[in-house]
Short mmCIF file of C-alpha atoms and ligand atoms in Angstrom, two decimals:
data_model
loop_
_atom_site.label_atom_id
_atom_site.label_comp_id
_atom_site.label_asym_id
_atom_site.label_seq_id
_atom_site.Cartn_x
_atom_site.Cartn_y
_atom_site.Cartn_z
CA UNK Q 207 -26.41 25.07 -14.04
CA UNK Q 208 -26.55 23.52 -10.82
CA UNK Q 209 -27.06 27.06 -7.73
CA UNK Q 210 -23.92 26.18 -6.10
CA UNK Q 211 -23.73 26.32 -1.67
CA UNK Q 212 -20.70 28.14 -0.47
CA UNK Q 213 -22.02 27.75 2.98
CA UNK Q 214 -19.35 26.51 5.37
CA UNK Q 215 -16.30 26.54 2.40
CA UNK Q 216 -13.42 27.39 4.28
CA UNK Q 217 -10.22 27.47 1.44
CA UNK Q 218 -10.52 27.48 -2.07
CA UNK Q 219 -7.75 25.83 -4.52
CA UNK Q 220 -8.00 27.90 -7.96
CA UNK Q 221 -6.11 27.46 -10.81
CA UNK Q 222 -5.49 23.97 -10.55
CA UNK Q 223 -5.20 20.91 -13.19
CA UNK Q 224 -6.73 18.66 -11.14
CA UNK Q 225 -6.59 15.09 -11.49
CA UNK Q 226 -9.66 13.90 -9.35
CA UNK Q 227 -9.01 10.11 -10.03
CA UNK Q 228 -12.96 9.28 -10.79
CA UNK Q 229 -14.21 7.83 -13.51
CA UNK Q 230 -15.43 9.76 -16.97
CA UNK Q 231 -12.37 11.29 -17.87
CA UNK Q 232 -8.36 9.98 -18.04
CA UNK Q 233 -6.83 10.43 -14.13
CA UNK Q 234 -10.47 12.57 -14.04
CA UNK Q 235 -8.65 15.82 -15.00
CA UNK Q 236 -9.91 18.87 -14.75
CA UNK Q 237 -7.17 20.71 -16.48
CA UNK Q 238 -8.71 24.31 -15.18
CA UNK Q 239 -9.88 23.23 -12.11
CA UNK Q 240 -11.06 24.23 -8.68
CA UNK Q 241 -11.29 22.62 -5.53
CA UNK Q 242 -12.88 23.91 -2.33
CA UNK Q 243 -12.52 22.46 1.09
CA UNK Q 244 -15.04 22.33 3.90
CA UNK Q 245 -12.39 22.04 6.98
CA UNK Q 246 -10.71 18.71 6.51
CA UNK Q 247 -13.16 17.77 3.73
CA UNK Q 248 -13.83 18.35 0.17
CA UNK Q 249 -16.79 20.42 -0.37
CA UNK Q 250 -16.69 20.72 -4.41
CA UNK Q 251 -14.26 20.43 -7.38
CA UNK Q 252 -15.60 21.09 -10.55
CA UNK Q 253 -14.25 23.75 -13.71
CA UNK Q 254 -12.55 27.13 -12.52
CA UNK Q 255 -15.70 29.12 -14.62
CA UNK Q 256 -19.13 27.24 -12.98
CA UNK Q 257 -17.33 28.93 -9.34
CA UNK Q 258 -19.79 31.19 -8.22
CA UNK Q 259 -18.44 34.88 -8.22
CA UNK Q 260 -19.23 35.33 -4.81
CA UNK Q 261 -17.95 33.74 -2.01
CA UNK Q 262 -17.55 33.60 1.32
CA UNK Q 263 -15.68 36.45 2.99
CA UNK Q 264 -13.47 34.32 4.91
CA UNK Q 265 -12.16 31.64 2.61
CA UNK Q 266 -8.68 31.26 2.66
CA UNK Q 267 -7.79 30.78 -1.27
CA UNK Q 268 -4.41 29.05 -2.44
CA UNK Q 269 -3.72 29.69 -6.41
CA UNK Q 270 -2.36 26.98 -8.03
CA UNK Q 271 -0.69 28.73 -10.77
CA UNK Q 272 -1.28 25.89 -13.17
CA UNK Q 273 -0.16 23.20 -11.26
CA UNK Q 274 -1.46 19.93 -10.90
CA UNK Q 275 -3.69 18.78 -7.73
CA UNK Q 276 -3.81 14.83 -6.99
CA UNK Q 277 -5.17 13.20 -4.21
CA UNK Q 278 -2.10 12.60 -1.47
CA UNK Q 279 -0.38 9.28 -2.72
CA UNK Q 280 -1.53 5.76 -0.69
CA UNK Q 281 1.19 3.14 -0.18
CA UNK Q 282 -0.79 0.26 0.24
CA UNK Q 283 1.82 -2.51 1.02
CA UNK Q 284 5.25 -1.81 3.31
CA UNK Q 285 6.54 -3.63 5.75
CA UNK Q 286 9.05 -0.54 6.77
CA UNK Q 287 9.26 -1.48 10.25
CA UNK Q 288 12.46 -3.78 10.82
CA UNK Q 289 16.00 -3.59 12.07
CA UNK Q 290 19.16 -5.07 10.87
CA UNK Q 291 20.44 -4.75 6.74
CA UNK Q 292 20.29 -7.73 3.97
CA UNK Q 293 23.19 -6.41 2.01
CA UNK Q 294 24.81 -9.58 1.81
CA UNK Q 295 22.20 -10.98 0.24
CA UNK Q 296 21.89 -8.64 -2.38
CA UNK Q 297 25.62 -9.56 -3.17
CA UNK Q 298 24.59 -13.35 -3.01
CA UNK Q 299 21.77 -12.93 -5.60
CA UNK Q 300 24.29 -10.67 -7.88
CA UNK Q 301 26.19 -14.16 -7.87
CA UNK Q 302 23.26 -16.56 -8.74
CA UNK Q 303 21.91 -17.43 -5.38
CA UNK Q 304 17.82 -17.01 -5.56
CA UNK Q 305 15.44 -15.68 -2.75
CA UNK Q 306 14.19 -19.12 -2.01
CA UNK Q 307 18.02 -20.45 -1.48
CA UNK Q 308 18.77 -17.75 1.10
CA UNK Q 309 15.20 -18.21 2.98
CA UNK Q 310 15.54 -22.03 2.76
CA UNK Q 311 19.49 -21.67 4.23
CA UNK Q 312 18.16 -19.38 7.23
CA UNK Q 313 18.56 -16.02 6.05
CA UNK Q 314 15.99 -14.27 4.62
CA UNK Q 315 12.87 -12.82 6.57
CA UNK Q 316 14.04 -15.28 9.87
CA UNK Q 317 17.41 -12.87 9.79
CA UNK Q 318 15.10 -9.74 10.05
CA UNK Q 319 13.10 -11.50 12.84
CA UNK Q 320 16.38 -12.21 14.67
CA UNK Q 321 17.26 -8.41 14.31
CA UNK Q 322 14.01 -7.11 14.71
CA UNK Q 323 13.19 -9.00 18.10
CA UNK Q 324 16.84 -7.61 19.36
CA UNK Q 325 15.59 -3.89 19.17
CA UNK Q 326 13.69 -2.26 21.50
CA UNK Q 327 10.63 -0.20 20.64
CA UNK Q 328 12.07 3.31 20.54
CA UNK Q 329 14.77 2.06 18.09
CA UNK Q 330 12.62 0.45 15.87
CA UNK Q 331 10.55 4.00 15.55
CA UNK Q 332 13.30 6.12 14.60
CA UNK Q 333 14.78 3.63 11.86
CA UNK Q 334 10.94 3.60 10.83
CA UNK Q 335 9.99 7.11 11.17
CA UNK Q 336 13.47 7.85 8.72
CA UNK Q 337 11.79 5.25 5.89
CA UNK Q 338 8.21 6.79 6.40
CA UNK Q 339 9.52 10.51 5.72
CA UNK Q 340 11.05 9.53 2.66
CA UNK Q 341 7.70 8.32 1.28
CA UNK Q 342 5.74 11.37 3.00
CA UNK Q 343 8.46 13.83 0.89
CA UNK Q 344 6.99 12.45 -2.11
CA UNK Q 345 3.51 13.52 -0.97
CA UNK Q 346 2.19 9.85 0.79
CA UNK Q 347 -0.42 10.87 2.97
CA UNK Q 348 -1.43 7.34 3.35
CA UNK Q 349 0.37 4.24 4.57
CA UNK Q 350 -0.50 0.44 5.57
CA UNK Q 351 2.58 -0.99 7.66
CA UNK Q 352 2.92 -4.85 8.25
CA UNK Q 353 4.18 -6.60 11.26
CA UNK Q 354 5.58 -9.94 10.33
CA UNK Q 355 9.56 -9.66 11.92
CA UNK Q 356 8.51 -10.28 15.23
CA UNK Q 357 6.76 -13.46 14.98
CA UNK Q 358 5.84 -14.46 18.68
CA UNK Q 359 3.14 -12.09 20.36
CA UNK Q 360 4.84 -9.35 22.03
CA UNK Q 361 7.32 -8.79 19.06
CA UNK Q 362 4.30 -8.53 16.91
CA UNK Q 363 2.31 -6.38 18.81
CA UNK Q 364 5.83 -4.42 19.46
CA UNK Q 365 5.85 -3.86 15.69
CA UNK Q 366 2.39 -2.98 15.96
CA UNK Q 367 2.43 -0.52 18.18
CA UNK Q 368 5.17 1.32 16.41
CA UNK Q 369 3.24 1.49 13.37
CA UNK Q 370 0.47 3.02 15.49
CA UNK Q 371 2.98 5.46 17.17
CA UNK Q 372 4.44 6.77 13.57
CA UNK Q 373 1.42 7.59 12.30
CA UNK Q 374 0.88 10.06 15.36
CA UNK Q 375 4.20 11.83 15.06
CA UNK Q 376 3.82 12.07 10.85
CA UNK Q 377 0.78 13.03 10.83
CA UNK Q 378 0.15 10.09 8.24
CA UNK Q 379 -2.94 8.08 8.29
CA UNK Q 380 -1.43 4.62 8.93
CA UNK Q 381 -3.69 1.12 8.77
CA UNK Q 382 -1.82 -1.70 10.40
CA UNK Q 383 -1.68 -5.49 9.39
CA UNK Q 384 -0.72 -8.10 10.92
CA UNK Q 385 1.51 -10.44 9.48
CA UNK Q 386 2.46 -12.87 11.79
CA UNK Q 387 1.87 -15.83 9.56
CA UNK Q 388 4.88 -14.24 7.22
CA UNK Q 389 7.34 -17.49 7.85
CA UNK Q 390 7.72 -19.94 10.52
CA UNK Q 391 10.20 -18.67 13.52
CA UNK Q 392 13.16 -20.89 15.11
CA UNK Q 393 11.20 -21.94 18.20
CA UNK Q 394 8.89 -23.81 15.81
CA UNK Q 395 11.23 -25.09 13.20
CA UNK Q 396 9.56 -27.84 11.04
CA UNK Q 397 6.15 -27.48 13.25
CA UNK Q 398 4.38 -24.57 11.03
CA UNK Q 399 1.06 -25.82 12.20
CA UNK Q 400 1.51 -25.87 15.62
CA UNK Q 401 2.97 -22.14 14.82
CA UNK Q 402 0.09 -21.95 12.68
CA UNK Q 403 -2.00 -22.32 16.32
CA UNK Q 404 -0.51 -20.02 18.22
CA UNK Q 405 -1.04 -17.46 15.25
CA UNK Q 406 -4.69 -18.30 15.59
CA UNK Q 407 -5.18 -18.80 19.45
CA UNK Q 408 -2.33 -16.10 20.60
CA UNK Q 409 -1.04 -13.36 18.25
CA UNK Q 410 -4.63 -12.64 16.67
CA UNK Q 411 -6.78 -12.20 19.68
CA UNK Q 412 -3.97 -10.13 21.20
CA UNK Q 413 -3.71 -7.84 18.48
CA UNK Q 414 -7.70 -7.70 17.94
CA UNK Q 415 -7.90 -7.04 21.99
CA UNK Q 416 -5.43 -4.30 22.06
CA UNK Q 417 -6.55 -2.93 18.53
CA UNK Q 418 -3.87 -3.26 17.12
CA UNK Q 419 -4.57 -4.47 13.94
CA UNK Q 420 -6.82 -3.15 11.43
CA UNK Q 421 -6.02 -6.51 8.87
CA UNK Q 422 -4.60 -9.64 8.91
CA UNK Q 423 -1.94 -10.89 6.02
CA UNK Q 424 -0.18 -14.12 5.45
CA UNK Q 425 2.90 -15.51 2.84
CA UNK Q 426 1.63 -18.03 0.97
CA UNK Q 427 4.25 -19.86 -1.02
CA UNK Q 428 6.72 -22.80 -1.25
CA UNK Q 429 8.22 -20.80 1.31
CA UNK Q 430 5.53 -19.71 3.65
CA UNK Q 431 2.69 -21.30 4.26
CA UNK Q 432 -0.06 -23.43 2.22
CA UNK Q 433 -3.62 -22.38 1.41
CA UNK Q 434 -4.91 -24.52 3.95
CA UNK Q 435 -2.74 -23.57 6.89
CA UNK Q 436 -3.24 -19.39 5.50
CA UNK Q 437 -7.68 -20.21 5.43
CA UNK Q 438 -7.19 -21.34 9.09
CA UNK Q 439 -5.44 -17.93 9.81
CA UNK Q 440 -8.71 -16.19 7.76
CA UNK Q 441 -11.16 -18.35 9.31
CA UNK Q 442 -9.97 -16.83 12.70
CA UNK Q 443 -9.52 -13.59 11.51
CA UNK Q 444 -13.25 -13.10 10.04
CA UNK Q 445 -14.27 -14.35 13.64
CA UNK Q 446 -12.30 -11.31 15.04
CA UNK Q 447 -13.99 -9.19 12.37
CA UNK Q 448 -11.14 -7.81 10.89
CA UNK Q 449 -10.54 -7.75 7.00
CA UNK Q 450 -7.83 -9.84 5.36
CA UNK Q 451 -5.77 -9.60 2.30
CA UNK Q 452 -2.34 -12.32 1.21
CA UNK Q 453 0.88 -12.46 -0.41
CA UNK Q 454 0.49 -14.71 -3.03
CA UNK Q 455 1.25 -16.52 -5.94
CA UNK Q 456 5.16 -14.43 -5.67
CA UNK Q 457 7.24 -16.82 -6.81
CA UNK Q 458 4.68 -20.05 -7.60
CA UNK Q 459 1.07 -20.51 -8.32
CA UNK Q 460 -0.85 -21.76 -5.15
CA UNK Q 461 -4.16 -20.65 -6.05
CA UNK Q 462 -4.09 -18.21 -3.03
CA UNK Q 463 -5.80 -15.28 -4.96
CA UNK Q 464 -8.91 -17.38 -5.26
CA UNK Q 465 -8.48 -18.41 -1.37
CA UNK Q 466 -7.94 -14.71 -0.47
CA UNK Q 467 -10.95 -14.02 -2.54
CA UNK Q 468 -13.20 -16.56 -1.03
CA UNK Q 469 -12.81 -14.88 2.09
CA UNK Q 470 -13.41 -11.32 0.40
CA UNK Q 471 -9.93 -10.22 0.71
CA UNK Q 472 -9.12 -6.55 0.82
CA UNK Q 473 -6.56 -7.00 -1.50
CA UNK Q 474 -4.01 -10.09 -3.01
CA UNK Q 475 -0.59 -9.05 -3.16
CA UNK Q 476 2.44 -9.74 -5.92
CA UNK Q 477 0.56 -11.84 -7.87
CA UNK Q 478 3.51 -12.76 -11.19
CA UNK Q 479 2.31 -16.13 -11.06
CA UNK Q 480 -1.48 -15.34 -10.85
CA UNK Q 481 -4.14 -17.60 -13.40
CA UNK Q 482 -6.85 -16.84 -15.05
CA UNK Q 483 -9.42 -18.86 -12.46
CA UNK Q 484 -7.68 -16.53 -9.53
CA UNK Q 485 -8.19 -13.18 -11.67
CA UNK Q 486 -11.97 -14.16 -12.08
CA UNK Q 487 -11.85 -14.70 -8.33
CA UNK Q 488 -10.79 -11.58 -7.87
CA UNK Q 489 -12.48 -9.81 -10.47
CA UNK Q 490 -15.69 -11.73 -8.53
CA UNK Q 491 -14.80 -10.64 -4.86
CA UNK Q 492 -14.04 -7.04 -5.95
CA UNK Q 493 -10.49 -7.87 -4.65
CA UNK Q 494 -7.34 -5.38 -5.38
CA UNK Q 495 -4.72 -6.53 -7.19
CA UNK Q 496 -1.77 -4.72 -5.58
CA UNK Q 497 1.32 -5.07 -7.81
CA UNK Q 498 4.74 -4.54 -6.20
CA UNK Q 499 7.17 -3.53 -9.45
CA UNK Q 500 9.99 -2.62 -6.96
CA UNK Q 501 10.10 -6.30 -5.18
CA UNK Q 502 9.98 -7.72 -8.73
CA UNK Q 503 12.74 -5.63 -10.41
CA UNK Q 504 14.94 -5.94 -7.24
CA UNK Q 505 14.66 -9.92 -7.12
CA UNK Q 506 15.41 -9.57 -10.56
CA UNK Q 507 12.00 -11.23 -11.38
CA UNK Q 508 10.94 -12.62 -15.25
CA UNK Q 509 7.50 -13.46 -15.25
CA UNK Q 510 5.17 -10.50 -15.47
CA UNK Q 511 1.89 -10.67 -13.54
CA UNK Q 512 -1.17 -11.10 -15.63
CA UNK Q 513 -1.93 -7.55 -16.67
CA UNK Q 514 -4.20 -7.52 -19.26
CA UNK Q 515 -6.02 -10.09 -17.83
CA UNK Q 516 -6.47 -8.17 -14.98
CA UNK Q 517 -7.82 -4.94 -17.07
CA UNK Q 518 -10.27 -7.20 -18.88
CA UNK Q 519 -11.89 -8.76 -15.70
CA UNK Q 520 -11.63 -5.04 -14.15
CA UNK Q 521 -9.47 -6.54 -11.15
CA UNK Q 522 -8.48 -2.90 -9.74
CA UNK Q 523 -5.14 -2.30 -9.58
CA UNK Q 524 -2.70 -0.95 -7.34
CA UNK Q 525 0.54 0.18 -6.76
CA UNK Q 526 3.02 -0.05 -3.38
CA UNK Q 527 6.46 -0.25 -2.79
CA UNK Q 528 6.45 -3.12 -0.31
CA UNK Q 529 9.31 -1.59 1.57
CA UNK Q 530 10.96 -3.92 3.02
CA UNK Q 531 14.52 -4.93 4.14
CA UNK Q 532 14.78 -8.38 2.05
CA UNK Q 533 13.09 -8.00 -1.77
CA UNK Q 534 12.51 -4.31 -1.93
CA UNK Q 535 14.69 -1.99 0.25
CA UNK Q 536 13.31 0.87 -2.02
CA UNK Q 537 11.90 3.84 -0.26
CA UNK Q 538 10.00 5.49 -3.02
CA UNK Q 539 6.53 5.00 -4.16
CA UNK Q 540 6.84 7.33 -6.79
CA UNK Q 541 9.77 4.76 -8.26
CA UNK Q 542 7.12 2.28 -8.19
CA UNK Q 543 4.77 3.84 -10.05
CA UNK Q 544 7.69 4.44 -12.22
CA UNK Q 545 8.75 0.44 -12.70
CA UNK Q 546 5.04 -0.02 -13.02
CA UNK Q 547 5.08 1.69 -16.52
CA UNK Q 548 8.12 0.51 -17.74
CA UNK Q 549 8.17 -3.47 -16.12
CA UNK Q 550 5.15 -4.30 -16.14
CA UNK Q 551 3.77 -1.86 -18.91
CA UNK Q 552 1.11 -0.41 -17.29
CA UNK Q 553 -0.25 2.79 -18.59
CA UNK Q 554 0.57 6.33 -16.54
CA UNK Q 555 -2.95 6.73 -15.60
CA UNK Q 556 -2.90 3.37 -14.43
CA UNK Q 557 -0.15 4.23 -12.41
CA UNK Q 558 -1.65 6.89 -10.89
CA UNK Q 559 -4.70 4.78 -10.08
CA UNK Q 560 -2.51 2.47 -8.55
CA UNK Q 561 -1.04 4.74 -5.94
CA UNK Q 562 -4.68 6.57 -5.21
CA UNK Q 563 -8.37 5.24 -5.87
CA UNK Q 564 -7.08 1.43 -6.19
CA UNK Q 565 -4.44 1.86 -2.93
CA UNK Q 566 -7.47 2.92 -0.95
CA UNK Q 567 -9.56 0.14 -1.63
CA UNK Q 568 -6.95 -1.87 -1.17
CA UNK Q 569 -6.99 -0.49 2.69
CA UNK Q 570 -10.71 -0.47 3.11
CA UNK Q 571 -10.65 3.58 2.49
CA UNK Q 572 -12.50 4.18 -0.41
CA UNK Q 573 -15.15 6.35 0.85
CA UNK Q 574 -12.91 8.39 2.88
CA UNK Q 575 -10.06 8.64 0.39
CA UNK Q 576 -7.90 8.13 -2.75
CA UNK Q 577 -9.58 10.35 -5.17
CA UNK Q 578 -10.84 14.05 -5.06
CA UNK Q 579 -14.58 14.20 -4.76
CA UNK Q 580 -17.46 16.23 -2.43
CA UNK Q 581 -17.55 14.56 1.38
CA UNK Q 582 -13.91 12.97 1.00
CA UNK Q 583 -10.95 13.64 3.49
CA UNK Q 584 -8.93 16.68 1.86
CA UNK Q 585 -5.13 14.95 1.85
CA UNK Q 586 -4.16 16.36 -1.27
CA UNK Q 587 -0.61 17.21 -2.99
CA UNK Q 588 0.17 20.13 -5.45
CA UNK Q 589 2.75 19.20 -7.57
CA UNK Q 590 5.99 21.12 -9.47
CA UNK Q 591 4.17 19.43 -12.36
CA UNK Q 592 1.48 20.21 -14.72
CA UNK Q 593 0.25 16.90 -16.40
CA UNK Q 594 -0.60 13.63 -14.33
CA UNK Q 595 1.38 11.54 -16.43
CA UNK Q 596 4.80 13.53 -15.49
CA UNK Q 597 4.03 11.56 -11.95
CA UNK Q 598 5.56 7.97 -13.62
CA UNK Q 599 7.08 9.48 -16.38
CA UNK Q 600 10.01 11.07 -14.43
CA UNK Q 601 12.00 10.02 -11.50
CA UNK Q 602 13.04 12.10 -8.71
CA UNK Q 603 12.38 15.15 -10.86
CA UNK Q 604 8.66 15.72 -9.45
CA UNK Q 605 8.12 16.62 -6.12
CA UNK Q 606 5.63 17.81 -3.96
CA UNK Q 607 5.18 21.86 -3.87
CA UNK Q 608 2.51 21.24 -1.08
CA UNK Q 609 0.62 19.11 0.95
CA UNK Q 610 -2.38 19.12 2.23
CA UNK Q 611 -3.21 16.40 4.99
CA UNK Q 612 -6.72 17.09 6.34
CA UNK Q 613 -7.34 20.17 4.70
CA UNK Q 614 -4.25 21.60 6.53
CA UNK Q 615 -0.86 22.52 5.31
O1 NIG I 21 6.53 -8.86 0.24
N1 NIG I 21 7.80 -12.44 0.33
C1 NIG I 21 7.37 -12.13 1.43
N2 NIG I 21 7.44 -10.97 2.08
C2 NIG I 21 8.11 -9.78 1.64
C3 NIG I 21 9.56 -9.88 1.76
C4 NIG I 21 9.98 -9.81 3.16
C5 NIG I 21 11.44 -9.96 3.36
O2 NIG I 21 12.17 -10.51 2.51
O3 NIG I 21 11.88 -9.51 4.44
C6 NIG I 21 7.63 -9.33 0.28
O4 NIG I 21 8.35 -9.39 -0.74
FE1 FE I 22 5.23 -7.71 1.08
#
């Protein structure tokens, strides 16, 4: 057996079934497990018995008492900053009207913008900062947070900036994307290209100047924009060097999974209507698939995304809530993970997956996060559960008996 070094181990988690999220073994579960931490990083995880029996005087240990150890959840794909409420047009769907009819009459996302634009920076934090804590009480240590309701420069960077600010006062590791190209706002009403333009020569330099922005999105679909229009909006991003990633194929198949993977896309997001030539695109590119069961069963959605095509290309899936104010006002990953299972029939390791490994590819993390191995960042979450599947399997039953964020309580 490998001599193992103790040097510089500074808490030890014993006692543990943890579910590392590698590869070898389902959810990589160690069911007696042990995990020590270096600071805020993993030194080693491995069986309770190959633990040396001595250790270091002064590490702190924490005994698990069975529980189960995950990484800290990732929600890949929220927009949870906006202000304003869509009720009404949850009633209007509950009597036949569709998401497209309420976008294509005015309301929709351009109703958020309206609101959104209204409220002033403070405002939009604390509405935020409320969503964000819900997610954080069900042990999210990990968040990516869209702009897209301010649509003119200084409402998007506005957004931005919140995004930025939240992350500081949670203590959450938040990556930030800018979604300008999300719909087209009044002042450009049947002129998306020109707004198109000022995405390109305005909003994205800003954002890359001020550093805002650590990925740029677009909607593409019947009601956003086309491939070509969103490739113009990649084209200028790569020059910025920041990563991209793309709503697509929602509602309608525009090929923009194989567009998002052309320009190695961090991730390609909804995805019901996605083909086999975009999957192999995907599969290609390395690019997520990041499924969003909560938008789907909210919209009251039919058509299931590809799923098994996905698992036999080995397209990595992931899981978010897309919290949102218009097709998913649902602040609960763990619900997701939940719908994933039982919508879109994805298995409970899957699930988990989805909301750890997967979600931190998905936000260019994977060596720093998402699963619990030597060297990575120790955000971790000890559960009032024992098995990995009782994460999906329940709902609102499981919670967090501790997080870790950093290696610190
Ligand atoms: O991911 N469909 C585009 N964007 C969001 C919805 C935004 C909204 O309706 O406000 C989504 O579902
Ligand atoms: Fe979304």
């Amino acid at each position: 057996m490998a001599v193992i070094d103790t040097q510089g181990w500074t808490r030890l988690i014993r006692n543990a079934a943890v579910a590392t999220c590698t590869d070898g073994r389902p959810y990589g579960l160690i069911p007696k497990g042990a995990i020590a931490l270096a600071g805020s990083r993993i030194a080693w995880v491995g069986a309770r018995k190959e633990l040396p029996a001595e250790l270091p005087k002064n590490v702190a240990h924490t005994d698990a008492r069975g529980a189960l150890v995950t990484p800290g959840l990732i929600d890949c794909h929220t927009h949870l900053i906006w202000a304003g409420s869509r009720y009404r047009e949850f009633e209007q769907r509950l009597q036949g009207a569709s998401y497209e009819d309420i976008a294509r009459a005015g309301g929709g996302i351009a109703s958020t913008v309206t609101a959104t634009r209204a409220a002033s920076e403070g405002d939009l934090l604390t509405l935020a900062m409320g969503r964000a804590a819900k997610l954080v009480a069900e042990g999210v240590t990990a968040i990516e947070i869209k702009s897209g309701y301010g649509l003119d420069r200084d409402n998007e960077l506005k957004m931005l900036r919140v995004a930025r600010t939240l992350g500081k006062r949670l203590s959450l590791t938040v990556r930030t994307t800018l979604l300008a190209a999300h719909t087209v706002p009044p002042e450009f009403k049947d002129r998306s290209d020109d707004y198109i333009n000022c995405v390109c020569d305005e909003i994205l330099p800003a954002a890359a100047a001020e550093g805002l922005a650590d990925a740029v999105d677009a909607y593409c679909d019947n009601i956003g924009f086309t491939t070509a229009q969103v490739e113009r909006v990649f084209m200028r991003a790569q020059e910025l060097g920041l990563a991209v990633k793309l709503h697509a194929e929602q509602f309608s198949n525009q090929q923009g999974a194989a567009l998002a993977a052309k320009f190695k896309a961090l991730s390609a997001d909804h995805l019901e209507h996605l083909d086999k030539d975009g999957v192999q695109a995907m599969a290609t590119a390395r690019t997520v698939a990041v499924l969003l069961p909560g938008a789907y069963s909210y919209l009251r959605e039919t058509k299931l995304p590809p799923i098994e095509l996905l698992r036999v290309h080995r397209v990595p899936i992931a899981i978010a809530s897309d919290l949102n104010p218009g097709s998913a006002p649902l602040a609960s990953l763990m619900l997701n993970m939940h719908l994933a299972c039982t919508q879109f029939g994805l298995t409970t390791e899957e699930a988990l997956l989805g909301v750890t490994r997967h979600a931190a590819r998905a936000l260019g993390l994977r060596k720093e996060r998402g699963t619990i191995e030597p060297g990575k960042v120790a955000d971790l979450v000890i559960w009032n559960a024992e098995h990995p599947a009782e994460l999906a399997a329940q709902f609102g039953l499981v919670r967090p008996a501790a997080v870790l964020r950093n290696g610190a309580a």
